[in-house]
Amino acid sequence: MDLLPLLLMFGLLGLMMYFMSRRQRKAQQQQHDLQNSLSIGDRVMTTSGLYGTVTDTSSDTTITIEIAPGFETEWLRAAVREKVNPSVDEDDEELVDEVDDDEELVNNEPPPVKSDTADSEDIKQK
């Protein structure tokens, strides 16, 4: 009779370990597929948070990433965390249009600055 709770506990523990390892294997397979699908021109982020564009994938273990115009570095494929899409926000485009329409900014004239000394003199007189 004391054997049944012990067997149930070990069975439950074994089932939890199976599902945890299954999830981990699935994540490893997705990462492996990502690293093998890299091609020239892909925008990527490394595990250290560095963004760049893939410029060479001829090696099986390393890739070359351009992190700034004319500055290329060599990385292990395993260091690539994810592909990122270069995105252009519509809000940014609207902001550029608003700035172009604003006459003060087009003429490069700063807005007038109000002097605090004039306000403080008015307060002292009252």
Coordinates of N, CA and C in Angstrom, one line a residue:
M1 N 0.8 -1.2 0.0 CA 0.0 0.0 0.0 C 0.9 1.3 0.0
D2 N 2.0 1.2 0.7 CA 2.9 2.4 0.7 C 3.6 2.6 -0.6
L3 N 3.6 1.6 -1.5 CA 4.3 1.7 -2.7 C 3.5 2.5 -3.8
L4 N 2.2 2.5 -3.7 CA 1.4 3.2 -4.7 C 1.6 4.7 -4.7
P5 N 1.6 5.5 -3.6 CA 1.9 6.9 -3.7 C 3.3 7.2 -4.2
L6 N 4.2 6.4 -3.8 CA 5.6 6.6 -4.3 C 5.7 6.4 -5.8
L7 N 5.0 5.4 -6.3 CA 5.0 5.2 -7.8 C 4.3 6.4 -8.5
L8 N 3.2 6.8 -8.0 CA 2.5 8.0 -8.6 C 3.4 9.2 -8.6
M9 N 4.1 9.4 -7.5 CA 5.0 10.6 -7.4 C 6.1 10.5 -8.5
F10 N 6.7 9.4 -8.6 CA 7.8 9.2 -9.6 C 7.2 9.3 -11.0
G11 N 6.1 8.8 -11.2 CA 5.4 8.8 -12.5 C 5.1 10.3 -12.9
L12 N 4.6 11.1 -12.0 CA 4.3 12.5 -12.2 C 5.6 13.3 -12.5
L13 N 6.6 13.0 -11.7 CA 7.9 13.6 -11.9 C 8.5 13.3 -13.3
G14 N 8.4 12.0 -13.7 CA 8.9 11.6 -15.0 C 8.1 12.3 -16.2
L15 N 6.8 12.5 -16.0 CA 5.9 13.1 -17.0 C 6.3 14.6 -17.1
M16 N 6.5 15.3 -16.0 CA 6.9 16.7 -16.0 C 8.3 16.8 -16.7
M17 N 9.2 16.0 -16.4 CA 10.5 16.1 -17.1 C 10.4 15.8 -18.6
Y18 N 9.6 14.9 -19.0 CA 9.4 14.7 -20.4 C 8.9 15.9 -21.2
F19 N 7.9 16.6 -20.6 CA 7.3 17.7 -21.3 C 8.3 18.9 -21.2
M20 N 9.0 19.1 -20.2 CA 10.0 20.2 -20.1 C 11.1 19.9 -21.1
S21 N 11.6 18.7 -21.3 CA 12.7 18.5 -22.3 C 12.1 18.6 -23.7
R22 N 10.9 18.3 -23.9 CA 10.3 18.4 -25.2 C 10.2 19.8 -25.7
R23 N 9.8 20.7 -24.7 CA 9.8 22.2 -25.1 C 11.2 22.7 -25.4
Q24 N 12.1 22.3 -24.6 CA 13.5 22.7 -24.8 C 14.1 22.2 -26.2
R25 N 13.8 21.0 -26.5 CA 14.2 20.5 -27.8 C 13.6 21.2 -29.0
K26 N 12.3 21.6 -28.8 CA 11.6 22.3 -29.8 C 12.2 23.7 -30.0
A27 N 12.6 24.4 -28.9 CA 13.2 25.7 -29.0 C 14.6 25.6 -29.7
Q28 N 15.3 24.5 -29.3 CA 16.7 24.3 -30.0 C 16.5 24.1 -31.5
Q29 N 15.5 23.3 -31.9 CA 15.3 23.0 -33.3 C 15.0 24.3 -34.0
Q30 N 14.1 25.2 -33.4 CA 13.8 26.4 -34.1 C 15.0 27.3 -34.2
Q31 N 15.9 27.4 -33.2 CA 17.1 28.2 -33.3 C 18.0 27.6 -34.4
H32 N 18.1 26.3 -34.5 CA 19.0 25.7 -35.5 C 18.5 26.0 -36.9
D33 N 17.2 25.9 -37.1 CA 16.6 26.2 -38.4 C 16.8 27.7 -38.7
L34 N 16.7 28.6 -37.8 CA 16.9 30.0 -38.0 C 18.4 30.2 -38.5
Q35 N 19.3 29.6 -37.8 CA 20.7 29.8 -38.1 C 21.1 29.3 -39.5
N36 N 20.4 28.2 -39.9 CA 20.7 27.6 -41.2 C 20.0 28.3 -42.3
S37 N 19.0 29.1 -42.0 CA 18.2 29.8 -43.0 C 18.7 31.2 -43.3
L38 N 19.8 31.6 -42.6 CA 20.4 33.0 -42.8 C 20.9 33.1 -44.3
S39 N 20.6 34.3 -44.9 CA 21.0 34.5 -46.2 C 21.5 36.0 -46.3
I40 N 22.3 36.3 -47.3 CA 22.8 37.6 -47.5 C 21.7 38.7 -47.6
G41 N 21.9 39.7 -46.8 CA 20.9 40.8 -46.8 C 19.9 40.7 -45.7
D42 N 19.9 39.6 -44.9 CA 19.0 39.5 -43.8 C 19.5 40.5 -42.7
R43 N 18.5 41.1 -42.0 CA 18.8 42.0 -40.9 C 18.7 41.1 -39.7
V44 N 19.7 41.0 -38.8 CA 19.7 40.1 -37.7 C 20.1 40.9 -36.4
M45 N 19.8 40.2 -35.2 CA 20.2 40.7 -33.9 C 21.0 39.6 -33.3
T46 N 22.1 39.9 -32.8 CA 23.0 38.9 -32.1 C 22.5 38.7 -30.7
T47 N 23.1 37.7 -30.0 CA 22.7 37.4 -28.6 C 23.2 38.5 -27.7
S48 N 24.1 39.3 -28.1 CA 24.6 40.5 -27.3 C 23.8 41.7 -27.6
G49 N 22.8 41.7 -28.5 CA 22.0 42.8 -28.8 C 22.5 43.7 -29.9
L50 N 23.4 43.2 -30.7 CA 24.0 44.0 -31.8 C 23.2 43.8 -33.1
Y51 N 22.8 44.8 -33.7 CA 22.0 44.7 -35.0 C 23.0 44.8 -36.2
G52 N 22.7 44.1 -37.2 CA 23.5 44.2 -38.4 C 22.9 43.5 -39.6
T53 N 23.5 43.6 -40.7 CA 23.1 43.0 -42.0 C 24.0 41.9 -42.4
V54 N 23.5 40.7 -42.7 CA 24.4 39.6 -43.1 C 25.0 39.9 -44.5
T55 N 26.3 39.8 -44.6 CA 27.0 40.0 -45.9 C 27.7 38.8 -46.5
D56 N 27.9 37.8 -45.7 CA 28.6 36.6 -46.2 C 28.1 35.4 -45.4
T57 N 27.7 34.3 -46.0 CA 27.3 33.1 -45.4 C 28.0 31.8 -45.9
S58 N 29.2 32.0 -46.5 CA 29.9 30.9 -47.2 C 30.4 29.8 -46.2
S59 N 30.7 30.2 -45.0 CA 31.2 29.2 -44.0 C 30.0 28.5 -43.3
D60 N 30.2 27.3 -42.9 CA 29.2 26.5 -42.1 C 29.1 27.0 -40.7
T61 N 30.1 27.5 -40.1 CA 30.1 27.9 -38.7 C 30.1 29.4 -38.4
T62 N 30.5 30.2 -39.4 CA 30.5 31.6 -39.2 C 29.8 32.4 -40.3
I63 N 29.4 33.6 -39.9 CA 28.8 34.5 -40.9 C 29.5 35.9 -40.7
T64 N 29.4 36.7 -41.7 CA 29.9 38.1 -41.7 C 28.7 39.0 -41.6
I65 N 28.8 39.9 -40.6 CA 27.7 40.9 -40.4 C 28.2 42.3 -40.5
E66 N 27.6 43.1 -41.3 CA 27.9 44.5 -41.5 C 27.2 45.3 -40.4
I67 N 27.9 45.9 -39.4 CA 27.2 46.5 -38.3 C 27.2 48.0 -38.5
A68 N 27.9 48.6 -39.4 CA 27.9 50.0 -39.8 C 28.4 50.0 -41.3
P69 N 28.1 51.1 -42.0 CA 28.5 51.1 -43.4 C 30.0 50.9 -43.5
G70 N 30.4 49.9 -44.2 CA 31.8 49.6 -44.4 C 32.6 48.9 -43.3
F71 N 31.9 48.5 -42.2 CA 32.5 47.9 -41.1 C 31.8 46.5 -40.9
E72 N 32.6 45.4 -41.3 CA 32.1 44.1 -41.2 C 32.8 43.3 -40.1
T73 N 32.1 42.5 -39.4 CA 32.6 41.6 -38.3 C 32.2 40.2 -38.6
E74 N 33.0 39.2 -38.1 CA 32.7 37.8 -38.3 C 32.2 37.3 -37.0
W75 N 31.1 36.5 -37.1 CA 30.4 36.0 -35.9 C 30.1 34.5 -36.1
L76 N 30.0 33.8 -35.0 CA 29.5 32.4 -35.1 C 28.0 32.4 -35.4
R77 N 27.6 31.5 -36.2 CA 26.1 31.4 -36.5 C 25.3 31.3 -35.2
A78 N 25.8 30.6 -34.2 CA 25.1 30.4 -33.0 C 24.9 31.7 -32.2
A79 N 25.6 32.8 -32.6 CA 25.5 34.1 -31.9 C 24.3 34.8 -32.4
V80 N 23.6 34.4 -33.5 CA 22.5 35.1 -34.0 C 21.2 34.7 -33.2
R81 N 20.6 35.7 -32.7 CA 19.4 35.4 -31.9 C 18.1 35.4 -32.7
E82 N 18.0 36.4 -33.6 CA 16.7 36.4 -34.4 C 16.9 37.3 -35.6
K83 N 16.0 37.1 -36.6 CA 16.0 38.0 -37.7 C 15.1 39.1 -37.4
V84 N 15.4 40.3 -37.8 CA 14.6 41.5 -37.5 C 14.3 42.1 -38.9
N85 N 13.1 42.6 -39.0 CA 12.7 43.3 -40.2 C 12.9 44.7 -40.1
P86 N 13.5 45.3 -41.1 CA 13.7 46.8 -41.0 C 12.3 47.4 -41.2
S87 N 11.8 48.2 -40.2 CA 10.5 48.7 -40.3 C 10.5 50.2 -40.3
V88 N 9.6 50.8 -41.1 CA 9.4 52.2 -41.2 C 8.0 52.5 -40.6
D89 N 8.0 53.3 -39.5 CA 6.8 53.6 -38.8 C 6.1 54.7 -39.6
E90 N 4.8 54.6 -39.7 CA 4.0 55.6 -40.4 C 4.0 56.9 -39.6
D91 N 4.1 56.8 -38.3 CA 4.1 58.0 -37.5 C 5.3 58.8 -37.8
D92 N 6.5 58.2 -38.1 CA 7.7 58.9 -38.4 C 7.5 59.6 -39.7
E93 N 6.9 59.0 -40.7 CA 6.7 59.7 -42.0 C 5.8 60.9 -41.8
E94 N 4.7 60.8 -41.0 CA 3.9 61.9 -40.7 C 4.6 63.0 -40.0
L95 N 5.5 62.7 -39.1 CA 6.3 63.7 -38.4 C 7.2 64.5 -39.4
V96 N 7.8 63.8 -40.3 CA 8.6 64.4 -41.3 C 7.8 65.4 -42.1
D97 N 6.6 65.0 -42.5 CA 5.7 65.9 -43.3 C 5.3 67.1 -42.5
E98 N 5.1 67.0 -41.2 CA 4.7 68.1 -40.4 C 5.9 69.1 -40.2
V99 N 7.1 68.6 -40.1 CA 8.2 69.4 -39.9 C 8.5 70.2 -41.2
D100 N 8.3 69.6 -42.4 CA 8.5 70.2 -43.6 C 7.4 71.4 -43.8
D101 N 6.2 71.2 -43.3 CA 5.2 72.2 -43.4 C 5.4 73.4 -42.5
D102 N 6.1 73.2 -41.4 CA 6.3 74.3 -40.4 C 7.3 75.3 -41.0
E103 N 6.9 76.5 -41.1 CA 7.7 77.6 -41.7 C 8.9 77.9 -40.8
E104 N 8.8 77.9 -39.5 CA 9.9 78.3 -38.6 C 11.0 77.3 -38.7
L105 N 10.7 76.0 -38.9 CA 11.8 75.0 -38.9 C 12.4 75.0 -40.3
V106 N 11.6 75.3 -41.4 CA 12.1 75.3 -42.7 C 13.1 76.4 -42.9
N107 N 12.9 77.5 -42.3 CA 13.8 78.7 -42.4 C 14.9 78.6 -41.4
N108 N 15.0 77.5 -40.6 CA 16.0 77.3 -39.6 C 16.1 78.4 -38.5
E109 N 14.9 79.0 -38.3 CA 14.9 80.1 -37.2 C 14.4 79.5 -35.9
P110 N 15.1 79.7 -34.9 CA 14.6 79.1 -33.6 C 13.3 79.9 -33.1
P111 N 12.5 79.3 -32.4 CA 11.3 80.0 -31.9 C 11.7 81.1 -30.9
P112 N 11.0 82.2 -30.8 CA 11.3 83.3 -29.9 C 11.4 82.8 -28.4
V113 N 12.3 83.2 -27.7 CA 12.5 82.8 -26.3 C 12.0 84.0 -25.4
K114 N 11.1 83.7 -24.5 CA 10.6 84.7 -23.6 C 11.6 84.8 -22.4
S115 N 11.8 86.0 -22.0 CA 12.7 86.3 -20.9 C 12.0 86.2 -19.6
D116 N 12.6 85.5 -18.7 CA 12.1 85.4 -17.3 C 12.3 86.7 -16.5
T117 N 13.3 87.5 -16.9 CA 13.5 88.7 -16.1 C 12.4 89.7 -16.2
A118 N 11.8 89.8 -17.4 CA 10.7 90.7 -17.6 C 9.5 90.3 -16.7
D119 N 9.2 89.0 -16.6 CA 8.1 88.5 -15.8 C 8.4 88.8 -14.3
S120 N 9.7 88.6 -13.9 CA 10.0 88.8 -12.5 C 9.9 90.2 -12.1
E121 N 10.2 91.2 -13.0 CA 10.1 92.6 -12.7 C 8.7 93.0 -12.6
D122 N 7.8 92.4 -13.4 CA 6.3 92.7 -13.3 C 5.8 92.2 -11.9
I123 N 6.3 91.1 -11.4 CA 5.8 90.6 -10.2 C 6.3 91.5 -9.0
K124 N 7.5 92.0 -9.1 CA 8.1 92.8 -8.0 C 7.3 94.1 -8.0
Q125 N 6.9 94.7 -9.1 CA 6.2 96.0 -9.1 C 4.8 95.8 -8.5
K126 N 4.2 94.7 -8.6 CA 2.8 94.5 -8.1 C 2.9 94.3 -6.7

